[in-house]
Coordinates of C-alpha atoms in Angstrom, one line a residue:
Chain R
X1 CA 0.0 0.0 0.0
X2 CA 1.5 3.3 -1.0
X3 CA 1.9 6.2 1.4
X4 CA -0.7 8.3 -0.4
X5 CA -3.3 5.5 -0.3
X6 CA -2.7 5.2 3.5
X7 CA -3.1 9.0 3.8
X8 CA -6.4 9.0 2.0
X9 CA -7.7 6.0 4.1
X10 CA -6.8 7.8 7.3
X11 CA -8.4 11.0 6.1
X12 CA -11.5 9.1 5.1
X13 CA -11.7 7.5 8.5
X14 CA -11.2 10.9 10.1
X15 CA -13.9 12.5 8.0
X16 CA -16.4 9.7 8.7
X17 CA -15.8 9.7 12.5
X18 CA -15.8 13.5 12.9
X19 CA -18.9 14.0 10.8
X20 CA -20.6 11.1 12.6
X21 CA -19.9 12.9 15.8
X22 CA -21.1 16.2 14.3
X23 CA -24.4 14.5 13.3
X24 CA -24.9 13.0 16.8
X25 CA -24.2 16.4 18.4
X26 CA -26.6 18.1 16.0
X27 CA -29.4 15.6 17.0
X28 CA -28.7 16.3 20.7
X29 CA -29.1 20.0 20.0
X30 CA -32.4 19.2 18.3
X31 CA -31.0 20.1 15.0
X32 CA -31.4 17.8 11.9
X33 CA -28.7 15.1 12.0
X34 CA -28.7 15.0 8.2
X35 CA -27.1 18.4 8.2
X36 CA -23.8 16.6 9.2
X37 CA -23.7 14.5 6.1
X38 CA -24.7 17.4 3.8
X39 CA -21.9 19.4 5.4
X40 CA -19.4 16.6 4.7
X41 CA -20.5 16.6 1.1
X42 CA -19.8 20.4 0.7
X43 CA -16.7 20.4 2.9
X44 CA -14.7 18.2 0.6
X45 CA -14.7 20.6 -2.4
X46 CA -14.6 23.7 -0.3
X47 CA -11.7 22.3 1.8
X48 CA -9.8 21.4 -1.3
X49 CA -10.6 24.7 -3.0
X50 CA -9.4 26.9 -0.1
X51 CA -6.4 24.7 0.8
X52 CA -5.2 25.1 -2.8
X53 CA -6.3 28.7 -3.2
X54 CA -4.3 30.0 -0.2
X55 CA -1.2 28.0 -1.2
X56 CA -1.4 29.2 -4.8
X57 CA -1.9 32.8 -3.8
X58 CA 1.2 32.7 -1.5
X59 CA 3.3 30.7 -3.9
X60 CA 1.9 32.2 -7.1
X61 CA 5.3 32.7 -8.8
X62 CA 6.3 29.1 -8.1
X63 CA 3.0 27.5 -9.1
X64 CA 0.5 29.3 -11.3
X65 CA 3.2 31.2 -13.3
X66 CA 4.9 27.9 -14.0
X67 CA 2.1 25.4 -14.4
X68 CA -0.8 27.7 -15.2
X69 CA -4.3 26.7 -14.0
X70 CA -3.1 23.1 -13.9
X71 CA -1.5 24.1 -10.6
X72 CA -5.1 23.9 -9.2
X73 CA -5.4 20.2 -9.9
X74 CA -1.9 19.1 -8.9
X75 CA -2.3 16.8 -6.0
X76 CA 1.0 17.2 -4.2
X77 CA 1.1 17.1 -0.4
X78 CA 3.3 20.2 -0.1
X79 CA 1.0 22.2 -2.3
X80 CA -1.9 22.6 0.1
X81 CA -2.5 25.0 2.9
X82 CA -3.8 23.2 6.1
X83 CA -5.4 26.4 7.4
X84 CA -7.1 26.9 4.0
X85 CA -8.5 23.4 4.2
X86 CA -9.8 24.1 7.7
X87 CA -11.3 27.4 6.6
X88 CA -13.1 25.5 3.7
X89 CA -14.6 23.0 6.2
X90 CA -15.8 25.7 8.6
X91 CA -17.4 27.6 5.6
X92 CA -19.2 24.4 4.7
X93 CA -20.6 24.2 8.2
X94 CA -21.8 27.8 8.1
X95 CA -23.1 27.6 4.6
X96 CA -25.1 24.4 5.2
X97 CA -26.6 25.7 8.4
X98 CA -27.6 28.9 6.6
X99 CA -29.1 27.0 3.7
X100 CA -31.3 25.0 6.1
X101 CA -32.1 28.2 8.0
X102 CA -30.7 26.9 11.2
X103 CA -28.8 28.7 13.9
X104 CA -25.2 29.0 12.7
X105 CA -23.7 29.5 16.2
X106 CA -25.5 26.3 17.3
X107 CA -24.2 24.4 14.3
X108 CA -20.7 25.7 14.9
X109 CA -20.8 24.7 18.6
X110 CA -22.0 21.3 17.6
X111 CA -19.1 21.1 15.2
X112 CA -16.3 22.3 17.6
X113 CA -15.3 18.9 19.0
X114 CA -15.8 17.2 15.7
X115 CA -13.5 19.8 14.1
X116 CA -10.8 19.1 16.6
X117 CA -11.1 15.4 15.9
X118 CA -10.8 16.0 12.2
X119 CA -7.7 18.2 12.8
X120 CA -6.2 15.5 14.9
X121 CA -6.7 12.9 12.1
X122 CA -5.5 15.2 9.4
X123 CA -2.3 16.0 11.4
X124 CA -1.7 12.4 12.3
X125 CA -2.2 11.4 8.6
X126 CA 0.8 13.7 7.7
X127 CA 2.9 10.8 8.8
X128 CA 2.2 9.4 5.3
X129 CA 3.1 12.7 3.5
X130 CA 6.9 12.5 3.4
X131 CA 8.5 15.6 4.9
X132 CA 5.4 17.6 5.2
X133 CA 5.0 17.4 9.0
X134 CA 8.7 17.1 9.8
X135 CA 10.6 19.5 12.0
X136 CA 14.2 19.9 13.0
X137 CA 17.0 17.4 12.8
X138 CA 17.2 15.5 16.1
X139 CA 20.3 14.4 17.9
X140 CA 18.7 13.7 21.4
X141 CA 18.7 9.8 21.5
X142 CA 15.7 9.8 23.9
X143 CA 13.5 11.6 21.3
X144 CA 14.8 9.7 18.3
X145 CA 11.9 7.3 18.1
X146 CA 8.4 7.2 16.8
X147 CA 6.0 9.0 17.5
X148 CA 8.3 11.8 18.7
X149 CA 10.4 11.6 15.5
X150 CA 10.5 10.1 12.1
X151 CA 13.4 8.7 10.2
X152 CA 14.4 9.4 6.6
X153 CA 16.1 7.1 4.1
X154 CA 19.5 8.5 5.3
X155 CA 18.8 7.2 8.8
X156 CA 18.4 10.8 10.2
X157 CA 15.7 11.5 12.7
X158 CA 13.5 14.6 12.5
X159 CA 11.1 15.9 15.0
X160 CA 7.5 14.7 14.2
X161 CA 5.8 18.0 14.5
X162 CA 2.5 16.4 13.2
X163 CA 2.4 14.2 16.3
X164 CA 2.5 17.3 18.6
X165 CA -0.2 19.0 16.5
X166 CA -2.4 15.9 16.6
X167 CA -2.0 15.8 20.4
X168 CA -2.9 19.4 20.7
X169 CA -6.0 18.9 18.7
X170 CA -7.0 15.9 20.8
X171 CA -6.5 17.9 24.0
X172 CA -8.7 20.6 22.6
X173 CA -11.2 17.9 21.6
X174 CA -11.5 16.8 25.2
X175 CA -11.5 20.4 26.5
X176 CA -14.4 21.3 24.2
X177 CA -16.5 18.6 25.9
X178 CA -15.5 19.8 29.3
X179 CA -16.2 23.5 28.4
X180 CA -19.5 22.7 26.7
X181 CA -21.7 22.9 29.9
X182 CA -20.4 26.3 31.0
X183 CA -20.6 27.8 27.5
X184 CA -24.2 26.8 26.8
X185 CA -25.4 30.3 27.7
X186 CA -23.6 31.9 24.8
X187 CA -24.1 30.2 21.4
X188 CA -21.0 30.2 19.3
X189 CA -18.7 30.6 22.3
X190 CA -17.6 26.9 22.3
X191 CA -16.6 27.1 18.7
X192 CA -15.0 30.5 19.0
X193 CA -12.9 29.5 22.0
X194 CA -11.9 26.1 20.5
X195 CA -11.0 27.7 17.1
X196 CA -9.0 30.5 18.9
X197 CA -7.1 27.9 20.9
X198 CA -6.3 25.8 17.8
X199 CA -5.0 28.9 16.0
X200 CA -2.9 30.1 18.9
X201 CA -1.5 26.6 19.5
X202 CA -0.4 26.6 15.9
X203 CA 2.2 29.3 16.5
X204 CA 5.0 27.2 17.9
X205 CA 4.6 24.0 15.8
X206 CA 4.6 26.3 12.7
X207 CA 8.0 27.6 13.8
X208 CA 9.3 24.0 14.2
X209 CA 8.2 22.9 10.7
X210 CA 10.9 22.3 8.2
X211 CA 8.4 22.6 5.3
X212 CA 6.1 25.5 5.5
X213 CA 4.5 28.0 3.2
X214 CA 6.7 31.0 3.3
X215 CA 6.2 34.4 1.7
X216 CA 9.2 36.7 2.1
X217 CA 10.3 35.1 5.4
X218 CA 6.7 35.2 6.7
X219 CA 5.2 31.8 7.7
X220 CA 1.8 32.3 6.0
X221 CA -0.1 29.6 7.9
X222 CA 1.0 31.1 11.2
X223 CA 0.0 34.6 10.1
X224 CA -3.4 33.5 9.0
X225 CA -3.9 31.6 12.3
X226 CA -2.8 34.8 14.3
X227 CA -5.2 37.0 12.3
X228 CA -8.1 34.5 12.8
X229 CA -7.4 34.3 16.5
X230 CA -7.3 38.1 16.7
X231 CA -10.6 38.3 14.8
X232 CA -12.2 35.8 17.2
X233 CA -11.0 37.6 20.3
X234 CA -12.1 40.9 18.8
X235 CA -15.6 39.5 18.4
X236 CA -15.6 38.2 21.9
X237 CA -14.5 41.6 23.2
X238 CA -17.1 43.3 21.1
X239 CA -19.9 41.1 22.6
X240 CA -18.6 41.8 26.1
X241 CA -18.5 45.5 25.4
X242 CA -22.1 45.4 24.1
X243 CA -23.1 43.8 27.4
X244 CA -21.7 46.7 29.3
X245 CA -18.4 45.3 30.6
X246 CA -15.9 48.0 31.3
X247 CA -12.5 47.5 29.7
X248 CA -13.9 44.9 27.4
X249 CA -11.3 45.5 24.8
X250 CA -8.3 45.2 27.2
X251 CA -7.6 41.6 26.2
X252 CA -7.3 42.7 22.6
X253 CA -4.6 45.3 23.6
X254 CA -2.8 42.6 25.6
X255 CA -3.0 40.3 22.6
X256 CA -1.4 42.9 20.4
X257 CA 1.4 43.3 22.8
X258 CA 1.9 39.5 23.1
X259 CA 1.8 39.2 19.3
X260 CA 4.4 42.0 19.1
X261 CA 6.6 40.0 21.6
X262 CA 6.1 36.9 19.5
X263 CA 7.2 38.7 16.3
X264 CA 10.3 40.0 18.2
X265 CA 11.1 36.5 19.4
X266 CA 10.9 35.2 15.8
X267 CA 13.4 37.8 14.7
X268 CA 15.5 37.0 17.8
X269 CA 15.6 33.3 16.9
X270 CA 16.8 34.2 13.4
X271 CA 19.3 36.9 14.5
X272 CA 20.0 36.4 18.3
X273 CA 23.0 38.7 18.3
X274 CA 20.9 41.7 17.4
X275 CA 18.9 41.2 20.6
X276 CA 21.6 39.9 22.9
X277 CA 24.5 42.2 22.0
X278 CA 22.9 45.4 23.3
X279 CA 21.9 43.8 26.7
X280 CA 23.9 45.0 29.7
X281 CA 25.3 41.6 30.6
X282 CA 28.6 40.2 31.7
X283 CA 30.7 38.4 29.1
X284 CA 30.0 35.1 30.7
X285 CA 26.2 35.7 30.8
X286 CA 26.3 37.0 27.2
X287 CA 28.2 33.9 26.0
X288 CA 25.8 31.6 27.8
X289 CA 22.8 33.4 26.4
X290 CA 24.2 33.3 22.9
X291 CA 24.9 29.5 23.2
X292 CA 21.4 28.8 24.6
X293 CA 19.5 31.5 22.7
X294 CA 17.1 29.1 20.9
X295 CA 16.1 27.4 24.2
X296 CA 15.6 30.7 26.0
X297 CA 13.6 32.3 23.1
X298 CA 11.4 29.2 22.6
X299 CA 10.8 29.2 26.4
X300 CA 9.6 32.8 26.3
X301 CA 7.5 32.0 23.3
X302 CA 5.8 29.1 25.1
X303 CA 4.9 31.5 28.0
X304 CA 3.7 34.1 25.4
X305 CA 1.4 31.5 23.8
X306 CA 0.2 30.4 27.3
X307 CA -0.7 34.0 28.1
X308 CA -2.6 34.4 24.8
X309 CA -4.6 31.3 25.7
X310 CA -5.3 32.7 29.1
X311 CA -6.6 35.9 27.6
X312 CA -9.2 33.9 25.6
X313 CA -10.1 31.8 28.6
X314 CA -10.8 34.8 30.7
X315 CA -12.8 36.5 27.9
X316 CA -14.8 33.3 27.2
X317 CA -15.7 32.9 30.9
X318 CA -16.7 36.5 31.2
X319 CA -18.9 36.1 28.1
X320 CA -20.4 32.8 29.4
X321 CA -21.2 34.6 32.8
X322 CA -22.7 37.6 31.1
X323 CA -24.6 35.4 28.6
X324 CA -26.0 33.5 31.6
X325 CA -27.2 36.7 33.3
X326 CA -28.8 37.8 30.1
X327 CA -30.6 34.6 29.6
X328 CA -31.8 34.5 33.2
X329 CA -33.1 38.1 32.7
Chain W
X1 CA 74.0 -10.5 3.2
X2 CA 73.4 -7.1 1.6
X3 CA 71.6 -8.7 -1.4
X4 CA 69.4 -10.7 0.9
X5 CA 68.5 -7.5 2.9
X6 CA 67.7 -5.7 -0.3
X7 CA 65.5 -8.6 -1.5
X8 CA 63.7 -8.6 1.8
X9 CA 63.2 -4.8 1.6
X10 CA 61.8 -5.0 -1.9
X11 CA 59.5 -7.9 -0.9
X12 CA 58.3 -5.9 2.1
X13 CA 57.6 -2.9 -0.1
X14 CA 55.7 -5.0 -2.6
X15 CA 53.6 -6.5 0.2
X16 CA 52.9 -3.0 1.6
X17 CA 51.9 -1.8 -1.8
X18 CA 49.6 -4.8 -2.4
X19 CA 48.2 -4.4 1.1
X20 CA 47.6 -0.7 0.7
X21 CA 46.0 -1.4 -2.7
X22 CA 43.5 -3.6 -1.0
X23 CA 42.8 -1.0 1.6
X24 CA 41.8 2.0 -0.5
X25 CA 40.8 3.0 -4.0
X26 CA 39.5 5.9 -6.0
X27 CA 35.9 5.5 -6.9
X28 CA 33.9 7.2 -9.5
X29 CA 31.1 9.1 -7.7
X30 CA 27.8 8.8 -9.6
X31 CA 26.0 12.0 -10.7
X32 CA 23.0 11.5 -8.4
X33 CA 21.8 12.4 -4.9
X34 CA 24.2 10.0 -3.2
X35 CA 27.0 11.5 -1.1
X36 CA 30.7 11.3 -1.3
X37 CA 33.1 8.9 0.4
X38 CA 33.6 9.6 4.1
X39 CA 36.6 11.9 4.6
X40 CA 39.6 10.1 6.2
X41 CA 40.3 11.0 9.8
X42 CA 44.0 11.3 9.2
X43 CA 43.3 13.4 6.1
X44 CA 42.7 16.5 8.3
X45 CA 45.8 18.6 8.6
X46 CA 45.1 20.9 11.5
X47 CA 41.7 22.7 11.8
X48 CA 41.6 24.2 8.3
X49 CA 43.0 21.7 5.8
X50 CA 42.2 18.3 4.4
X51 CA 44.0 16.2 1.9
X52 CA 43.6 12.7 0.4
X53 CA 44.6 11.4 -3.0
X54 CA 41.4 12.8 -4.6
X55 CA 40.8 16.1 -2.9
X56 CA 42.8 18.9 -1.3
X57 CA 41.2 21.6 0.7
X58 CA 42.8 24.5 2.5
X59 CA 41.1 27.3 4.2
X60 CA 42.5 30.7 4.9
X61 CA 41.0 33.4 7.1
X62 CA 41.9 37.0 7.3
X63 CA 40.6 40.6 7.5
X64 CA 40.1 43.1 4.7
X65 CA 38.4 46.4 4.6
X66 CA 37.5 46.0 8.3
X67 CA 35.7 42.7 7.6
X68 CA 36.7 39.1 8.4
X69 CA 36.8 36.7 5.4
X70 CA 37.2 33.0 4.8
X71 CA 38.7 31.6 1.6
X72 CA 38.6 27.8 0.9
X73 CA 40.9 26.6 -1.9
X74 CA 39.7 23.2 -3.3
X75 CA 41.5 21.0 -5.8
X76 CA 39.7 17.9 -7.1
X77 CA 40.6 15.0 -9.3
X78 CA 37.2 14.4 -10.8
X79 CA 34.4 16.8 -11.7
X80 CA 31.8 14.6 -10.0
X81 CA 33.3 15.6 -6.6
X82 CA 31.7 19.0 -7.0
X83 CA 28.2 18.1 -5.9
X84 CA 24.9 19.6 -4.6
X85 CA 22.5 18.3 -2.0
X86 CA 19.1 19.4 -0.7
X87 CA 17.3 19.0 2.6
X88 CA 14.3 17.2 1.2
X89 CA 14.8 16.9 -2.5
X90 CA 15.1 19.6 -5.1
X91 CA 11.4 19.6 -5.6
X92 CA 10.8 20.2 -1.9
X93 CA 10.8 23.4 0.2
X94 CA 12.2 21.6 3.2
X95 CA 15.0 23.4 5.0
X96 CA 17.4 22.1 7.6
X97 CA 20.7 23.0 9.4
X98 CA 23.5 23.2 6.8
X99 CA 26.1 21.3 8.9
X100 CA 23.7 18.4 9.3
X101 CA 23.1 18.3 5.6
X102 CA 26.9 18.4 5.0
X103 CA 27.3 15.5 7.4
X104 CA 24.6 13.5 5.5
X105 CA 26.6 13.6 2.3
X106 CA 30.1 13.3 3.7
X107 CA 31.1 16.7 2.5
X108 CA 34.7 17.6 3.0
X109 CA 33.8 21.2 2.5
X110 CA 30.3 22.6 1.9
X111 CA 28.8 26.0 1.4
X112 CA 25.2 27.2 1.2
X113 CA 23.6 27.1 -2.2
X114 CA 21.2 29.5 -3.9
X115 CA 18.1 28.8 -1.7
X116 CA 16.4 27.4 -4.7
X117 CA 13.2 26.7 -2.9
X118 CA 12.6 30.3 -2.1
X119 CA 12.5 32.0 -5.5
X120 CA 9.9 29.9 -7.3
X121 CA 11.5 30.8 -10.6
X122 CA 14.9 30.2 -12.3
X123 CA 16.8 27.3 -13.6
X124 CA 17.0 24.5 -11.1
X125 CA 19.2 21.7 -12.4
X126 CA 21.0 19.7 -9.8
X127 CA 23.1 16.6 -10.1
X128 CA 22.2 16.3 -13.8
X129 CA 18.4 16.5 -13.2
X130 CA 16.3 19.4 -14.3
X131 CA 13.6 20.5 -11.8
X132 CA 12.6 23.9 -13.1
X133 CA 13.2 25.9 -16.2
X134 CA 11.4 29.2 -15.7
X135 CA 13.8 32.1 -16.5
X136 CA 12.7 35.7 -16.9
X137 CA 15.9 37.6 -17.6
X138 CA 16.2 39.1 -14.1
X139 CA 19.1 37.2 -12.8
X140 CA 22.5 35.8 -13.9
X141 CA 22.8 32.0 -13.9
X142 CA 25.9 29.9 -13.3
X143 CA 26.2 26.6 -15.2
X144 CA 28.6 23.8 -14.2
X145 CA 29.3 21.4 -17.0
X146 CA 30.3 17.7 -16.9
X147 CA 34.0 18.7 -16.8
X148 CA 33.4 20.9 -13.7
X149 CA 33.9 24.1 -15.7
X150 CA 31.9 27.2 -14.8
X151 CA 29.9 29.2 -17.4
X152 CA 28.1 32.4 -16.6
X153 CA 24.9 33.5 -18.3
X154 CA 24.0 37.1 -17.8
X155 CA 20.3 37.9 -17.2
X156 CA 19.3 34.6 -18.8
X157 CA 16.0 34.7 -20.6
X158 CA 13.5 31.9 -20.8
X159 CA 14.6 29.1 -23.2
X160 CA 18.1 30.4 -23.4
X161 CA 19.6 27.4 -21.5
X162 CA 19.2 24.1 -23.2
X163 CA 20.8 21.6 -20.9
X164 CA 24.3 21.7 -22.4
X165 CA 26.9 24.4 -22.9
X166 CA 29.6 24.2 -25.6
X167 CA 28.6 20.6 -26.2
X168 CA 29.0 19.6 -22.6
X169 CA 26.1 18.5 -20.4
X170 CA 25.2 20.8 -17.5
X171 CA 25.4 19.0 -14.2
X172 CA 24.5 21.8 -11.9
X173 CA 23.0 25.3 -12.3
X174 CA 22.6 28.1 -9.8
X175 CA 20.1 30.9 -9.9
X176 CA 21.1 33.7 -7.5
X177 CA 23.9 35.8 -8.8
X178 CA 25.1 38.1 -10.0
X179 CA 28.3 36.9 -11.7
X180 CA 30.9 38.8 -9.8
X181 CA 34.0 38.1 -11.8
X182 CA 34.5 36.9 -15.4
X183 CA 37.8 36.3 -17.1
X184 CA 39.5 37.5 -13.9
X185 CA 37.9 40.9 -14.1
X186 CA 35.1 42.3 -11.9
X187 CA 31.8 42.4 -13.9
X188 CA 30.7 45.9 -14.7
X189 CA 27.1 45.4 -13.6
X190 CA 27.4 43.6 -10.2
X191 CA 25.0 46.0 -8.5
X192 CA 22.3 45.8 -11.1
X193 CA 20.4 42.8 -9.8
X194 CA 19.7 44.2 -6.3
X195 CA 20.7 41.4 -3.8
X196 CA 21.0 44.3 -1.3
X197 CA 24.0 45.3 -3.4
X198 CA 24.7 48.6 -1.7
X199 CA 24.3 47.3 1.8
X200 CA 27.2 45.9 3.8
X201 CA 26.3 42.3 4.2
X202 CA 27.6 38.8 4.8
X203 CA 28.3 37.4 1.4
X204 CA 29.2 34.1 -0.2
X205 CA 30.5 33.1 -3.6
X206 CA 31.8 30.1 -5.5
X207 CA 34.7 30.6 -8.0
X208 CA 36.7 28.6 -10.5
X209 CA 40.5 29.1 -10.5
X210 CA 41.5 26.6 -13.1
X211 CA 40.7 23.0 -14.2
X212 CA 39.1 21.2 -11.2
X213 CA 40.4 24.0 -9.0
X214 CA 37.9 26.2 -7.1
X215 CA 37.5 28.7 -4.4
X216 CA 34.7 29.4 -2.0
X217 CA 34.9 32.8 -0.5
X218 CA 32.7 34.5 2.2
X219 CA 32.9 37.5 4.3
X220 CA 31.5 38.3 7.8
X221 CA 28.3 40.0 8.8
X222 CA 28.2 43.7 9.8
X223 CA 28.4 42.6 13.5
X224 CA 30.8 41.3 16.1
X225 CA 33.6 43.6 14.9
X226 CA 33.2 43.2 11.2
X227 CA 31.8 45.6 8.7
X228 CA 30.3 43.3 6.1
X229 CA 30.8 44.1 2.4
X230 CA 28.8 45.7 -0.4
X231 CA 28.5 43.6 -3.5
X232 CA 31.0 45.8 -5.3
X233 CA 33.5 45.5 -2.5
X234 CA 33.0 41.8 -2.4
X235 CA 33.4 41.4 -6.1
X236 CA 36.7 43.4 -6.1
X237 CA 37.9 41.4 -3.1
X238 CA 37.1 38.1 -4.9
X239 CA 38.8 39.3 -8.1
X240 CA 42.0 39.8 -6.2
X241 CA 42.0 36.1 -5.3
X242 CA 43.1 35.2 -8.9
X243 CA 39.9 33.5 -9.9
X244 CA 38.6 33.2 -13.5
X245 CA 34.9 33.3 -12.7
X246 CA 33.0 33.9 -9.5
X247 CA 29.3 33.8 -8.8
X248 CA 27.4 35.3 -5.8
X249 CA 25.3 32.9 -3.7
X250 CA 22.8 33.3 -0.9
X251 CA 24.3 35.5 1.8
X252 CA 23.1 37.1 5.0
X253 CA 22.6 34.7 7.8
X254 CA 22.4 31.8 5.3
X255 CA 26.1 32.3 4.6
X256 CA 27.7 29.1 5.6
X257 CA 31.1 27.5 5.1
X258 CA 31.1 24.1 6.6
X259 CA 34.3 22.1 7.3
X260 CA 34.5 19.0 9.5
X261 CA 30.7 19.3 9.7
X262 CA 30.9 22.6 11.6
X263 CA 30.1 26.1 10.4
X264 CA 33.5 27.8 10.5
X265 CA 32.6 31.3 9.3
X266 CA 31.2 33.7 11.8
X267 CA 31.4 31.1 14.5
X268 CA 30.6 33.5 17.3
X269 CA 27.1 33.7 15.9
X270 CA 25.2 30.7 17.5
X271 CA 22.3 31.1 15.2
X272 CA 22.3 28.8 12.2
X273 CA 19.5 29.5 9.7
X274 CA 18.0 26.5 8.1
X275 CA 18.8 26.2 4.4
X276 CA 17.4 24.2 1.5
X277 CA 20.6 23.3 -0.3
X278 CA 24.4 23.1 -0.2
X279 CA 27.2 22.9 -2.7
X280 CA 29.8 20.5 -1.5
X281 CA 33.2 19.0 -2.4
X282 CA 33.5 15.3 -1.7
X283 CA 36.2 12.8 -1.4
X284 CA 36.3 9.9 -3.9
X285 CA 38.8 8.0 -1.9
X286 CA 37.3 4.8 -0.6
X287 CA 39.1 3.4 2.5
X288 CA 38.4 -0.1 3.6

């Protein structure tokens, strides 16, 4: 069995399982279960379309200008945007709910855990896509084994970034069930918070990937995720503001600051001397920091991402509480 | 007695010759993605030189115009020892640490390539296989033929390169540029293709000195006590190294000269940017 056949089998399993879960959850919310399968039908072309579209826009010069419109039907693993695919699936959920004149936030909430499950399957399936989900070359013996790492034909081990991304999606899958009860007062909140968390958790794995869609040194998938997360938080803050919460937009300001720190850290990882040289440090401390700059900067980045997640958690809980007050009123 | 001693000496020498013949041999490296022969541990002469019967590398460092530089002089016995390698294939955008890539292919000396996966256009021909032929006349191209000779093509237009040059098959081609030196003289238009030409930067080039004789030359970044070089300064500096033709490669923090699987240029900079490809010089001496 070739790797690509294995990939498609795994993706088919992921789609069937996640859309089955979506259908069950729709039924529990007293929405038509058939909507799940209609959504699956539309999410396939939409997922493909947006995954290709984003890739082709970013890498236009290397794709469309070389292969013309045929670039749209080239099925090469590296020539798709994961975020674009996810966007297509979410659009299918929205579109199908709208077509059936059903509540879009309710449909999205029903889809949140199913979406995480689908992401987990899609990430895990990257195992079959060659170097697509690979990260840095590994030399730590303890990590040089599957599922932490994958080996190439030269016997070299590379970090299996897809494993970590699949694990993150599974954790968010579990969290979405845990959060569901407390978020019931605010339709759309479960999806918003889950999507935000998925996007923010994408920041570090995207840094680790050896194959990523780059436009002029910018990791495009990471940028789209950051913008989507910003948009979701903005919407949350706007809802809070509408409900009279003072300083409702404060998390947004914090997020901008944290995003700025993240950008600075990305520059620092590329050119550590620019950031370390001006620091008032002793020679020994400077040398240590230069030698361990990647570990230090990645450590700060993890804290930065954790704070961004905390921002959304606080905003979501404030919204859930206010939503509750409103519904009781 | 003397005759017997002489006979024994000759016999011992013959045995030694036969024995050493069985121990090592020159192999013909194939033009493909495979690496070279592992360098011999005793081939290293100090920290900056290596020699075996098929390759001789010596590296010189110094300072010019307030900027540190590194010059590697390489002499080969076969053109197939000048090779290229990529992190994940020349049709992939995968990037990885240059020294790890050099180790994979047993490079005696390696330098960063032209970051082929970034541009999306150009003429990507590596180890005899063509991956992309999409030229638009905006950059110079360097062609390396089957004899290991360099040929520059100024602002190569689409369709102007056919896979051979002067009847010789092209084995590797690079798309970064510009050509810095031609016929031993600095090219008149080195600043015309941008490449941050007027900024003082870290720079890298590959040059041919003679038949199977090359130089890889790089200068330091404008940091840690060095000033960096403009493209014009770099071209003039390279021309003074008695090269016939020299071609500018990816610079900035991608600038990498790798020897004994370590980045030797700008060693105080702990950061190693991941790169897509390397140009390397391999040994063809197979030790048992």
